[in-house]
Short mmCIF file of C-alpha atoms in Angstrom, two decimals:
data_model
loop_
_atom_site.label_atom_id
_atom_site.label_comp_id
_atom_site.label_asym_id
_atom_site.label_seq_id
_atom_site.Cartn_x
_atom_site.Cartn_y
_atom_site.Cartn_z
CA MET A 1 0.00 0.00 0.00
CA SER A 2 1.22 3.44 -0.83
CA VAL A 3 -0.52 6.62 0.30
CA VAL A 4 -0.41 9.19 -2.47
CA ASP A 5 -1.23 12.85 -2.89
CA SER A 6 -4.65 13.14 -4.51
CA ALA A 7 -3.29 15.89 -6.76
CA SER A 8 -0.57 13.62 -8.16
CA ALA A 9 -0.39 13.77 -11.94
CA THR A 10 0.62 10.11 -11.99
CA ASP A 11 -2.55 9.05 -10.24
CA ARG A 12 -4.72 11.23 -12.43
CA ALA A 13 -3.46 9.12 -15.31
CA PHE A 14 -3.63 5.82 -13.48
CA ALA A 15 -6.18 3.30 -14.72
CA ALA A 16 -6.89 0.63 -12.15
CA ASP A 17 -8.15 -2.91 -12.41
CA VAL A 18 -10.32 -2.15 -9.36
CA VAL A 19 -11.38 1.19 -7.87
CA ILE A 20 -12.64 1.16 -4.28
CA VAL A 21 -14.58 4.17 -2.98
CA GLY A 22 -14.29 4.40 0.80
CA THR A 23 -11.87 3.04 3.38
CA GLY A 24 -14.15 1.83 6.19
CA PRO A 25 -14.06 -1.83 7.25
CA ALA A 26 -16.01 -2.99 4.16
CA GLY A 27 -13.81 -1.10 1.70
CA ALA A 28 -10.73 -2.31 3.56
CA ALA A 29 -12.03 -5.89 3.33
CA TYR A 30 -12.20 -5.64 -0.45
CA ALA A 31 -8.61 -4.38 -0.53
CA ARG A 32 -7.46 -7.15 1.82
CA ILE A 33 -9.10 -10.08 0.04
CA LEU A 34 -7.95 -8.84 -3.36
CA SER A 35 -4.42 -8.35 -2.00
CA GLU A 36 -4.48 -11.92 -0.65
CA GLU A 37 -6.04 -13.62 -3.65
CA ARG A 38 -5.11 -11.39 -6.62
CA PRO A 39 -1.98 -9.35 -5.82
CA ASP A 40 -1.51 -8.89 -9.58
CA LEU A 41 -4.51 -6.53 -9.77
CA ARG A 42 -3.96 -2.78 -9.53
CA ILE A 43 -6.21 -1.33 -6.84
CA LEU A 44 -6.86 2.38 -6.41
CA GLN A 45 -8.75 3.33 -3.24
CA PHE A 46 -10.21 6.80 -2.64
CA ASP A 47 -11.49 8.52 0.49
CA ALA A 48 -12.90 12.02 0.85
CA GLY A 49 -11.47 12.24 4.35
CA SER A 50 -8.05 12.98 5.77
CA LEU A 51 -5.41 10.52 6.84
CA LEU A 52 -5.56 10.37 10.66
CA THR A 53 -3.05 7.75 11.67
CA ASP A 54 -0.02 5.73 10.74
CA PRO A 55 -0.82 2.98 9.82
CA PRO A 56 -3.76 4.33 7.80
CA GLY A 57 -7.22 3.66 9.19
CA ALA A 58 -6.33 2.96 12.84
CA HIS A 59 -8.90 3.45 15.59
CA VAL A 60 -8.51 6.82 17.33
CA LYS A 61 -8.90 5.12 20.73
CA ASN A 62 -5.38 3.83 20.15
CA LEU A 63 -4.10 7.41 20.31
CA VAL A 64 -3.14 7.65 23.98
CA ASP A 65 -2.50 11.39 23.97
CA ASP A 66 -5.74 13.34 24.48
CA ALA A 67 -4.67 16.14 22.16
CA ASP A 68 -3.78 13.74 19.35
CA ARG A 69 -7.09 11.96 19.76
CA ALA A 70 -9.00 15.24 19.74
CA ALA A 71 -7.20 16.36 16.58
CA ALA A 72 -8.13 13.12 14.84
CA GLN A 73 -11.75 13.50 15.92
CA ARG A 74 -11.92 17.06 14.56
CA LEU A 75 -10.46 15.94 11.22
CA SER A 76 -13.28 13.38 10.95
CA GLU A 77 -16.13 15.80 11.48
CA GLY A 78 -16.81 16.79 7.90
CA PRO A 79 -16.84 20.23 6.30
CA ASN A 80 -17.63 22.07 9.58
CA PRO A 81 -15.83 20.38 12.49
CA SER A 82 -16.42 21.44 16.08
CA HIS A 83 -14.08 24.10 17.46
CA THR A 84 -13.04 22.37 20.66
CA HIS A 85 -9.46 21.17 20.90
CA GLU A 86 -10.34 18.65 23.59
CA SER A 87 -11.18 15.01 23.16
CA THR A 88 -14.81 14.34 24.05
CA ASP A 89 -14.50 10.65 24.86
CA THR A 90 -16.63 11.07 28.01
CA LEU A 91 -19.69 11.84 25.86
CA ASP A 92 -21.07 14.22 28.49
CA GLY A 93 -24.80 14.73 28.03
CA TYR A 94 -25.17 11.62 25.88
CA ALA A 95 -27.51 9.88 28.32
CA SER A 96 -30.25 12.44 27.92
CA ASP A 97 -33.48 12.96 26.06
CA ALA A 98 -31.90 15.47 23.69
CA ALA A 99 -33.56 15.50 20.27
CA ARG A 100 -30.18 15.17 18.54
CA VAL A 101 -26.99 13.60 19.89
CA VAL A 102 -23.57 13.55 18.29
CA ARG A 103 -20.48 11.52 19.11
CA PRO A 104 -16.88 12.71 18.86
CA GLY A 105 -15.51 12.22 15.37
CA THR A 106 -18.97 12.39 13.76
CA TYR A 107 -21.22 15.12 12.40
CA LEU A 108 -24.96 15.43 11.90
CA LEU A 109 -27.03 15.89 8.77
CA THR A 110 -27.84 19.60 8.88
CA GLU A 111 -31.23 19.45 7.14
CA GLY A 112 -33.59 16.96 5.55
CA TYR A 113 -33.33 14.56 8.49
CA GLN A 114 -37.00 14.89 9.47
CA LEU A 115 -39.88 15.55 7.08
CA GLY A 116 -43.40 16.52 8.12
CA GLU A 117 -44.77 14.55 11.07
CA GLN A 118 -42.43 11.61 10.56
CA VAL A 119 -39.95 10.53 13.23
CA GLY A 120 -37.10 10.99 10.76
CA LEU A 121 -33.49 10.36 11.74
CA PRO A 122 -32.54 13.44 13.77
CA ALA A 123 -29.38 11.78 15.12
CA LEU A 124 -28.19 10.53 11.72
CA ALA A 125 -24.43 11.10 11.65
CA PHE A 126 -21.37 10.57 9.48
CA SER A 127 -17.59 10.40 9.75
CA THR A 128 -15.33 11.50 6.91
CA ASN A 129 -11.79 10.19 7.34
CA VAL A 130 -9.54 7.40 6.20
CA GLY A 131 -10.92 4.40 8.07
CA GLY A 132 -14.47 5.78 8.10
CA MET A 133 -16.60 4.93 11.12
CA GLY A 134 -14.10 2.14 11.76
CA ALA A 135 -11.90 4.78 13.40
CA HIS A 136 -14.61 5.59 15.97
CA TRP A 137 -16.80 2.51 16.51
CA THR A 138 -17.30 0.38 19.65
CA CYS A 139 -15.62 -2.67 18.05
CA ALA A 140 -18.51 -4.96 19.04
CA CYS A 141 -18.73 -7.88 16.60
CA PRO A 142 -21.59 -10.23 17.56
CA ARG A 143 -22.77 -12.83 15.08
CA PRO A 144 -26.33 -12.38 13.81
CA GLY A 145 -28.75 -15.11 14.79
CA GLU A 146 -32.09 -16.58 13.75
CA SER A 147 -33.99 -14.11 11.50
CA GLU A 148 -31.01 -11.72 11.45
CA ARG A 149 -29.06 -14.17 9.30
CA VAL A 150 -28.71 -13.93 5.51
CA ASP A 151 -29.79 -17.50 4.89
CA PHE A 152 -29.85 -17.39 1.09
CA LEU A 153 -26.02 -17.39 1.29
CA PRO A 154 -24.91 -21.02 1.72
CA ASP A 155 -21.45 -19.93 2.92
CA PHE A 156 -22.68 -17.33 5.43
CA ASP A 157 -21.05 -18.94 8.48
CA GLU A 158 -17.70 -19.31 6.75
CA LEU A 159 -17.89 -15.67 5.66
CA LEU A 160 -18.51 -14.61 9.27
CA THR A 161 -15.51 -16.66 10.39
CA THR A 162 -13.30 -15.00 7.78
CA ALA A 163 -14.66 -11.58 8.80
CA GLU A 164 -13.66 -12.35 12.39
CA ARG A 165 -10.15 -13.09 11.14
CA LEU A 166 -9.90 -9.85 9.20
CA LEU A 167 -11.27 -7.76 12.08
CA GLY A 168 -9.21 -9.52 14.74
CA VAL A 169 -12.27 -10.50 16.78
CA SER A 170 -11.90 -12.11 20.19
CA SER A 171 -14.30 -12.96 22.99
CA GLU A 172 -11.43 -13.44 25.43
CA VAL A 173 -9.42 -10.22 25.58
CA MET A 174 -11.73 -8.27 27.89
CA ALA A 175 -13.68 -11.16 29.39
CA ASP A 176 -11.45 -11.89 32.38
CA SER A 177 -12.04 -8.93 34.69
CA ALA A 178 -13.74 -9.62 38.00
CA MET A 179 -16.62 -7.27 37.20
CA ALA A 180 -17.26 -8.89 33.82
CA HIS A 181 -17.53 -12.34 35.39
CA LEU A 182 -19.94 -11.04 38.02
CA VAL A 183 -22.15 -9.30 35.44
CA ARG A 184 -22.28 -12.30 33.12
CA LYS A 185 -23.12 -14.69 35.94
CA ARG A 186 -26.05 -12.58 37.10
CA LEU A 187 -27.30 -12.18 33.55
CA SER A 188 -26.91 -15.88 32.76
CA ASP A 189 -28.63 -16.97 35.96
CA GLY A 190 -31.60 -14.74 35.17
CA LEU A 191 -31.92 -15.16 31.40
CA ASP A 192 -30.36 -18.29 29.90
CA SER A 193 -33.02 -20.77 30.96
CA ARG A 194 -35.68 -18.98 28.91
CA ARG A 195 -33.68 -18.00 25.82
CA SER A 196 -32.48 -19.91 22.75
CA ARG A 197 -29.12 -18.07 22.78
CA SER A 198 -27.08 -17.73 25.96
CA VAL A 199 -25.48 -14.68 27.54
CA ALA A 200 -21.79 -14.43 26.62
CA ALA A 201 -18.81 -12.14 26.57
CA MET A 202 -19.20 -9.74 23.68
CA PRO A 203 -16.93 -10.63 20.74
CA LEU A 204 -14.77 -7.53 20.28
CA ALA A 205 -12.36 -6.45 17.58
CA VAL A 206 -9.52 -5.76 20.00
CA ARG A 207 -6.24 -7.40 20.97
CA ARG A 208 -3.96 -7.09 23.96
CA ARG A 209 -0.41 -6.15 23.04
CA ASP A 210 2.74 -7.48 24.67
CA ASP A 211 2.89 -4.50 27.06
CA GLY A 212 -0.67 -5.22 28.25
CA SER A 213 -2.29 -2.31 26.44
CA LEU A 214 -5.28 -2.73 24.13
CA TRP A 215 -5.23 -2.17 20.37
CA TRP A 216 -8.71 -1.50 19.01
CA SER A 217 -9.32 -2.66 15.45
CA GLY A 218 -9.97 -0.13 12.74
CA SER A 219 -9.52 -0.46 9.02
CA ASP A 220 -5.77 -0.78 9.66
CA VAL A 221 -6.35 -4.26 11.08
CA VAL A 222 -8.62 -5.20 8.17
CA PHE A 223 -6.11 -3.92 5.61
CA GLY A 224 -3.43 -6.00 7.33
CA ASP A 225 0.14 -6.48 6.21
CA GLU A 226 -1.18 -8.13 3.04
CA THR A 227 -2.61 -4.83 1.79
CA ARG A 228 0.10 -2.61 3.25
CA GLY A 229 2.72 -4.79 1.55
CA ASN A 230 0.91 -4.85 -1.79
CA PRO A 231 2.78 -2.59 -4.25
CA ASN A 232 -0.27 -2.62 -6.54
CA HIS A 233 -2.52 -0.97 -3.94
CA ARG A 234 -2.71 2.83 -3.71
CA LEU A 235 -4.68 4.84 -1.17
CA VAL A 236 -5.67 8.40 -2.06
CA PRO A 237 -7.08 10.57 0.77
CA ARG A 238 -8.91 13.90 0.41
CA ALA A 239 -10.28 12.67 -2.93
CA LEU A 240 -14.06 12.71 -3.39
CA VAL A 241 -15.48 10.39 -6.03
CA THR A 242 -18.35 12.38 -7.53
CA THR A 243 -19.43 10.05 -10.35
CA VAL A 244 -19.28 6.41 -11.29
CA ARG A 245 -18.88 6.54 -15.06
CA THR A 246 -20.73 4.01 -17.21
CA SER A 247 -21.24 3.26 -20.88
CA ASP A 248 -24.20 1.13 -21.95
CA ARG A 249 -24.71 0.23 -18.28
CA ARG A 250 -21.16 -1.08 -17.96
CA VAL A 251 -18.68 0.53 -15.59
CA ILE A 252 -15.79 2.38 -17.21
CA GLY A 253 -14.37 4.33 -14.28
CA VAL A 254 -14.92 7.21 -11.86
CA THR A 255 -14.61 10.96 -11.71
CA VAL A 256 -12.69 12.28 -8.71
CA ARG A 257 -12.51 15.75 -7.18
CA ASP A 258 -9.29 16.66 -5.39
CA LEU A 259 -10.52 18.33 -2.20
CA GLU A 260 -7.24 20.19 -1.77
CA THR A 261 -7.25 21.88 -5.19
CA GLY A 262 -10.90 21.58 -6.25
CA GLU A 263 -9.84 20.08 -9.57
CA SER A 264 -11.51 16.98 -11.04
CA TYR A 265 -10.06 14.12 -13.04
CA ASP A 266 -11.16 10.77 -14.46
CA VAL A 267 -9.80 7.33 -13.61
CA GLY A 268 -10.52 4.37 -15.84
CA SER A 269 -11.59 1.03 -14.41
CA ALA A 270 -13.92 -1.78 -15.41
CA THR A 271 -14.60 -2.64 -11.75
CA VAL A 272 -15.75 -0.15 -9.11
CA VAL A 273 -16.66 -0.94 -5.51
CA VAL A 274 -18.67 1.77 -3.74
CA ALA A 275 -18.24 1.41 0.02
CA ALA A 276 -19.07 4.94 1.07
CA ASP A 277 -21.61 4.05 3.87
CA ALA A 278 -25.36 3.35 3.87
CA LEU A 279 -26.27 6.94 2.96
CA ARG A 280 -23.42 8.11 0.77
CA THR A 281 -23.25 4.95 -1.35
CA PRO A 282 -26.79 5.47 -2.70
CA GLN A 283 -25.99 9.18 -2.95
CA LEU A 284 -23.07 8.49 -5.30
CA LEU A 285 -25.07 6.03 -7.40
CA TRP A 286 -27.97 8.47 -7.66
CA ALA A 287 -25.59 11.28 -8.67
CA SER A 288 -24.23 8.94 -11.35
CA SER A 289 -27.76 8.33 -12.74
CA ILE A 290 -27.56 4.71 -11.55
CA ARG A 291 -30.98 4.35 -9.95
CA PRO A 292 -32.36 0.84 -9.53
CA PRO A 293 -35.87 0.83 -8.01
CA ALA A 294 -34.71 -0.20 -4.51
CA LEU A 295 -31.88 2.34 -4.29
CA GLY A 296 -32.06 4.19 -0.98
CA ARG A 297 -35.16 2.27 0.12
CA TYR A 298 -35.69 -0.17 2.99
CA LEU A 299 -33.68 2.17 5.22
CA ASN A 300 -33.17 0.46 8.55
CA ASP A 301 -32.02 2.10 11.77
CA GLN A 302 -32.07 0.29 15.12
CA PRO A 303 -34.39 1.85 17.72
CA GLN A 304 -32.35 1.99 20.91
CA VAL A 305 -32.99 2.32 24.66
CA VAL A 306 -30.38 2.67 27.41
CA HIS A 307 -30.41 2.16 31.13
CA ALA A 308 -27.75 2.27 33.86
CA VAL A 309 -27.45 0.47 37.16
CA LYS A 310 -25.05 0.49 40.07
CA LEU A 311 -24.12 -3.11 40.79
CA ARG A 312 -25.19 -4.40 44.19
CA ASP A 313 -22.95 -6.41 46.52
CA VAL A 314 -19.72 -5.72 44.66
CA PRO A 315 -16.47 -6.71 46.37
CA ALA A 316 -13.75 -4.07 46.57
CA GLN A 317 -11.39 -4.14 43.61
CA LYS A 318 -7.77 -3.17 43.27
CA THR A 319 -7.60 -1.07 40.12
CA THR A 320 -5.00 0.65 38.01
CA ARG A 321 -6.08 2.92 35.22
CA GLN A 322 -4.12 2.98 31.99
CA ALA A 323 -3.50 6.07 29.90
CA GLY A 324 -6.02 6.77 27.17
CA PRO A 325 -9.80 6.61 26.87
CA VAL A 326 -10.42 2.98 27.86
CA ASP A 327 -9.74 1.32 31.20
CA LEU A 328 -8.18 -2.14 31.20
CA LEU A 329 -10.92 -3.34 33.59
CA SER A 330 -13.67 -2.64 31.06
CA GLY A 331 -15.75 -5.55 29.88
CA VAL A 332 -18.76 -5.97 27.63
CA SER A 333 -21.42 -8.64 28.10
CA TRP A 334 -23.76 -9.76 25.33
CA VAL A 335 -27.44 -10.64 25.49
CA PRO A 336 -27.99 -12.05 21.97
CA PHE A 337 -30.99 -11.33 19.76
CA THR A 338 -33.62 -14.04 19.42
CA ASP A 339 -36.86 -14.05 17.48
CA ALA A 340 -38.76 -14.62 20.73
CA ALA A 341 -36.91 -11.80 22.51
CA PRO A 342 -36.16 -9.47 19.57
CA PHE A 343 -33.47 -7.30 21.12
CA HIS A 344 -29.70 -7.21 20.98
CA GLY A 345 -28.33 -6.30 24.42
CA GLN A 346 -24.97 -4.86 25.39
CA VAL A 347 -24.08 -4.54 29.06
CA MET A 348 -20.96 -2.47 29.41
CA GLN A 349 -18.90 -1.49 32.38
CA LEU A 350 -18.73 2.26 32.70
CA ASP A 351 -15.30 2.58 31.09
CA ALA A 352 -16.58 0.92 27.90
CA SER A 353 -20.08 2.36 27.98
CA PRO A 354 -21.57 5.46 26.32
CA VAL A 355 -23.58 6.20 29.48
CA PRO A 356 -21.66 8.56 31.80
CA TYR A 357 -22.08 8.70 35.56
CA ASP A 358 -21.05 11.68 37.69
CA GLY A 359 -21.13 10.16 41.17
CA GLU A 360 -18.30 8.70 43.20
CA ILE A 361 -18.02 5.07 42.21
CA MET A 362 -15.61 2.22 42.37
CA PRO A 363 -14.34 1.41 38.87
CA GLY A 364 -16.60 -1.15 37.23
CA GLU A 365 -19.41 -0.63 39.75
CA VAL A 366 -21.79 1.13 37.35
CA VAL A 367 -22.79 -0.55 34.09
CA GLY A 368 -24.73 0.76 31.15
CA LEU A 369 -27.26 -1.38 29.34
CA GLY A 370 -28.07 -0.74 25.68
CA TRP A 371 -30.93 -2.58 23.97
CA PHE A 372 -31.09 -2.39 20.16
CA CYS A 373 -34.34 -3.34 18.40
CA PRO A 374 -34.89 -4.62 14.85
CA LYS A 375 -36.78 -2.26 12.55
CA ASP A 376 -40.01 -3.18 10.79
CA ILE A 377 -38.44 -2.90 7.33
CA ARG A 378 -40.53 -1.00 4.79
CA GLU A 379 -39.92 0.26 1.27
CA GLU A 380 -41.18 3.72 2.19
CA ASP A 381 -38.42 4.21 4.79
CA ARG A 382 -35.79 5.67 2.52
CA VAL A 383 -33.26 8.31 1.64
CA ASP A 384 -33.80 10.24 -1.54
CA PHE A 385 -31.91 13.11 -3.09
CA ASP A 386 -32.50 16.66 -4.20
CA SER A 387 -31.81 17.33 -7.87
CA GLU A 388 -30.84 20.95 -7.14
CA ALA A 389 -29.72 21.38 -3.50
CA VAL A 390 -26.30 20.07 -2.46
CA ASP A 391 -24.58 19.11 0.79
CA GLY A 392 -21.30 20.45 2.19
CA TYR A 393 -19.32 18.45 -0.37
CA GLY A 394 -21.39 19.55 -3.36
CA MET A 395 -23.18 16.21 -3.66
CA PRO A 396 -26.99 15.89 -3.97
CA ALA A 397 -28.64 16.80 -0.67
CA MET A 398 -30.26 13.97 1.29
CA ARG A 399 -33.90 13.81 2.33
CA ILE A 400 -34.86 11.21 4.93
CA HIS A 401 -38.28 9.56 4.89
CA TYR A 402 -38.47 7.43 8.02
CA ASP A 403 -41.12 6.53 10.56
CA LEU A 404 -41.91 3.97 13.25
CA THR A 405 -44.70 1.48 12.72
CA ASP A 406 -47.06 0.15 15.36
CA THR A 407 -44.86 -2.96 15.45
CA ASP A 408 -41.79 -0.81 16.09
CA ARG A 409 -43.50 1.02 18.95
CA ARG A 410 -44.60 -2.24 20.55
CA THR A 411 -41.06 -3.60 20.27
CA LEU A 412 -39.65 -0.44 21.87
CA ALA A 413 -42.14 -0.61 24.72
CA ARG A 414 -41.22 -4.22 25.33
CA ALA A 415 -37.50 -3.37 25.18
CA LYS A 416 -37.99 -0.77 27.92
CA GLU A 417 -39.71 -3.31 30.13
CA GLU A 418 -37.02 -5.92 29.55
CA ILE A 419 -34.08 -3.57 30.06
CA VAL A 420 -35.47 -2.58 33.46
CA ALA A 421 -35.98 -6.24 34.39
CA VAL A 422 -32.43 -7.10 33.30
CA GLY A 423 -31.09 -4.10 35.20
CA ASP A 424 -32.84 -5.35 38.32
CA LEU A 425 -30.86 -8.59 38.02
CA LEU A 426 -27.69 -6.55 38.39
CA GLY A 427 -28.34 -3.65 40.75
CA ASP A 428 -30.14 -0.36 41.29
CA ALA A 429 -31.11 2.14 38.60
CA VAL A 430 -28.86 5.19 38.33
CA PHE A 431 -31.03 7.69 36.45
CA GLY A 432 -34.53 6.26 36.80
CA ASP A 433 -36.48 5.10 33.78
CA PRO A 434 -34.67 3.93 30.64
CA ILE A 435 -33.99 6.52 27.95
CA GLU A 436 -35.08 6.11 24.35
CA PHE A 437 -32.45 7.57 22.07
CA PRO A 438 -33.50 9.69 19.09
CA ALA A 439 -33.80 7.81 15.82
CA GLY A 440 -30.43 7.54 14.08
CA ALA A 441 -28.41 7.39 17.30
CA SER A 442 -27.47 3.76 16.71
CA LEU A 443 -25.27 4.72 13.70
CA HIS A 444 -26.20 1.27 12.36
CA TYR A 445 -28.02 2.32 9.17
CA GLN A 446 -28.72 -0.56 6.80
CA GLY A 447 -30.68 -1.71 3.78
CA THR A 448 -30.30 1.14 1.30
CA THR A 449 -28.31 -0.96 -1.19
CA ARG A 450 -29.63 -4.28 0.04
CA MET A 451 -28.63 -7.66 -1.29
CA GLY A 452 -31.20 -10.00 -2.83
CA ALA A 453 -31.39 -13.53 -4.15
CA THR A 454 -33.32 -12.43 -7.25
CA ASP A 455 -33.68 -9.22 -9.26
CA ASP A 456 -37.26 -8.53 -8.26
CA GLY A 457 -37.00 -4.77 -7.73
CA ARG A 458 -36.69 -5.14 -3.96
CA SER A 459 -32.90 -5.26 -3.84
CA VAL A 460 -30.02 -3.30 -5.36
CA CYS A 461 -27.38 -6.01 -5.69
CA ASP A 462 -27.02 -9.76 -6.12
CA GLU A 463 -25.56 -12.29 -3.69
CA ASN A 464 -22.05 -11.11 -4.66
CA SER A 465 -22.91 -7.44 -4.04
CA GLN A 466 -22.85 -6.61 -7.78
CA VAL A 467 -25.51 -4.06 -8.70
CA TRP A 468 -28.27 -5.63 -10.78
CA GLY A 469 -27.84 -4.74 -14.45
CA TYR A 470 -24.49 -2.97 -14.03
CA PRO A 471 -21.62 -5.41 -14.65
CA GLY A 472 -18.51 -4.37 -12.73
CA LEU A 473 -20.30 -2.20 -10.15
CA TYR A 474 -20.30 -3.46 -6.56
CA VAL A 475 -21.68 -1.94 -3.36
CA ALA A 476 -20.45 -2.57 0.17
CA GLY A 477 -21.10 -1.68 3.78
CA ASN A 478 -24.07 -1.82 6.13
CA GLY A 479 -26.41 -0.78 3.33
CA VAL A 480 -26.01 -4.22 1.71
CA ILE A 481 -27.46 -6.07 4.73
CA PRO A 482 -30.98 -7.24 3.70
CA THR A 483 -32.31 -8.49 7.04
CA ALA A 484 -33.68 -6.66 10.07
CA ILE A 485 -30.68 -7.21 12.29
CA ALA A 486 -30.56 -5.71 15.76
CA CYS A 487 -26.95 -6.59 16.53
CA ASN A 488 -23.95 -4.45 15.64
CA PRO A 489 -23.66 -4.78 11.84
CA THR A 490 -19.92 -4.43 11.14
CA LEU A 491 -19.09 -8.13 11.26
CA THR A 492 -21.94 -8.88 8.85
CA ASN A 493 -21.03 -6.10 6.43
CA VAL A 494 -17.41 -7.29 6.30
CA ALA A 495 -18.62 -10.86 5.72
CA LEU A 496 -20.68 -9.73 2.73
CA ALA A 497 -17.75 -7.68 1.44
CA ILE A 498 -15.55 -10.77 1.53
CA ARG A 499 -17.98 -12.58 -0.75
CA GLY A 500 -17.99 -9.70 -3.22
CA ALA A 501 -14.21 -9.42 -3.21
CA ARG A 502 -13.85 -13.14 -3.87
CA ALA A 503 -16.18 -12.84 -6.85
CA ILE A 504 -14.00 -10.06 -8.27
CA ALA A 505 -10.83 -12.05 -7.57
CA LYS A 506 -12.27 -15.06 -9.40
CA ASN A 507 -13.58 -13.22 -12.44
CA GLN A 508 -11.26 -10.24 -12.92
CA LYS A 509 -8.74 -10.41 -15.70
CA PRO A 510 -5.51 -8.48 -15.23
CA GLY A 511 -5.26 -5.44 -17.42
CA LEU A 512 -2.42 -3.43 -18.86
CA THR A 513 0.69 -2.56 -16.92
CA VAL A 514 0.64 0.64 -14.92
CA ASP A 515 2.96 2.32 -17.43
CA GLN A 516 0.69 1.36 -20.33
CA ARG A 517 -2.38 2.68 -18.50
CA ILE A 518 -0.65 5.97 -17.72
CA LYS A 519 0.38 6.36 -21.36
CA ASN A 520 -3.14 5.62 -22.59
CA HIS A 521 -4.64 8.25 -20.25
CA ALA A 522 -2.01 10.91 -20.67
#
């Protein structure tokens, strides 16, 4: 992998075998699989965001210095970043009933997030940086279960296993703290006998280094040494792909705008993977006049409620806090989704939880509970685009059509009842009744470029993530997920990306040499 200046004349002339738009975990998975299986292919990967870390795409939680972490967060916050020079890892005010919440390293949609009397997605947020949301996520990687699964893929389990390898997923790294054992035992004793899936330690994309510190997985881990050592892979930051170019419905390349100079240039390629996220992938396709009927539709957020309890009867703990935003004692317990109990539960010790607590506590004594609900998926829940108005990057402005159904409201009401009951297994409530987060707060948007087994107008891409009717055009990310999953979607989106990358690796023919391509485009 080489990181190149987006204004480079060489790269303006470069014609790639594969262009990848976006560097989040899904885009990184395409680069990794192609580097493993087809190192002969020339891969050019663009991101509108800045390079935050070395290696590219690392999680900002790995930046121990608060000022460095804050700087990386500000660089991720789009065209109008916040003005603070302090890291906001504590997420003060997050556990509130505010109509809109924003996390460090993300930025909100400024308009079009709520139309008429609809619920909308007022907390819909983005990150723009090399590594995408993979530089800011919680690293939770549970496997989907029961109706969450994509069962028309015969190799789905193997894909999940490979995704765990690429993400560096482990259920062991943070499972051995005294508080984590206590929490899991109380949860298991109260829940396992009446559920088809048992309470467990949350699978997390994190590893413990030789010095005992934690390294949280971002796209750097997905890229791996295979991509970083691939001389045929180039990464271009601060380069916005504005158009996927086609001829007779066949991909011929992309148009790129250099965000440093404002100049645009074309890159030729017969294969393009758009992994821009669940909102900006359909935005790019729409801007390119690629508009299959399901594009942007079946938009799926995860309604979310949170609760916090102070654990009862906790023995005194000897604790030592490490530098950085995450305490070594932190643990995350998992209450898996089931069809009978349709919620995905995360129970997180305070140091790993987005629910702050201001009182005097012993480390690990307060835990936050987060219950994610599946959405009643409907075609009318969608993002569409304005043909005249533009966003901060000059792309078509988004308009969100999104509402809760009676089924969604019943599920949310039930989730509130269950989260209180589960909290009672552990201890005493900290801030009273559970809080329902505003729609969009999950950051787990799905379905807008959904995968399907047949081209029936209800999906955007086939089982290999290739857009129906557009040979050479692939989509990637959470938007491809076709089911109503309640669990964290990153593992699933990487699994689906692996399948798409393997299809490209199998079918792609190597093209001209780099020198020949440069000459032809000079």
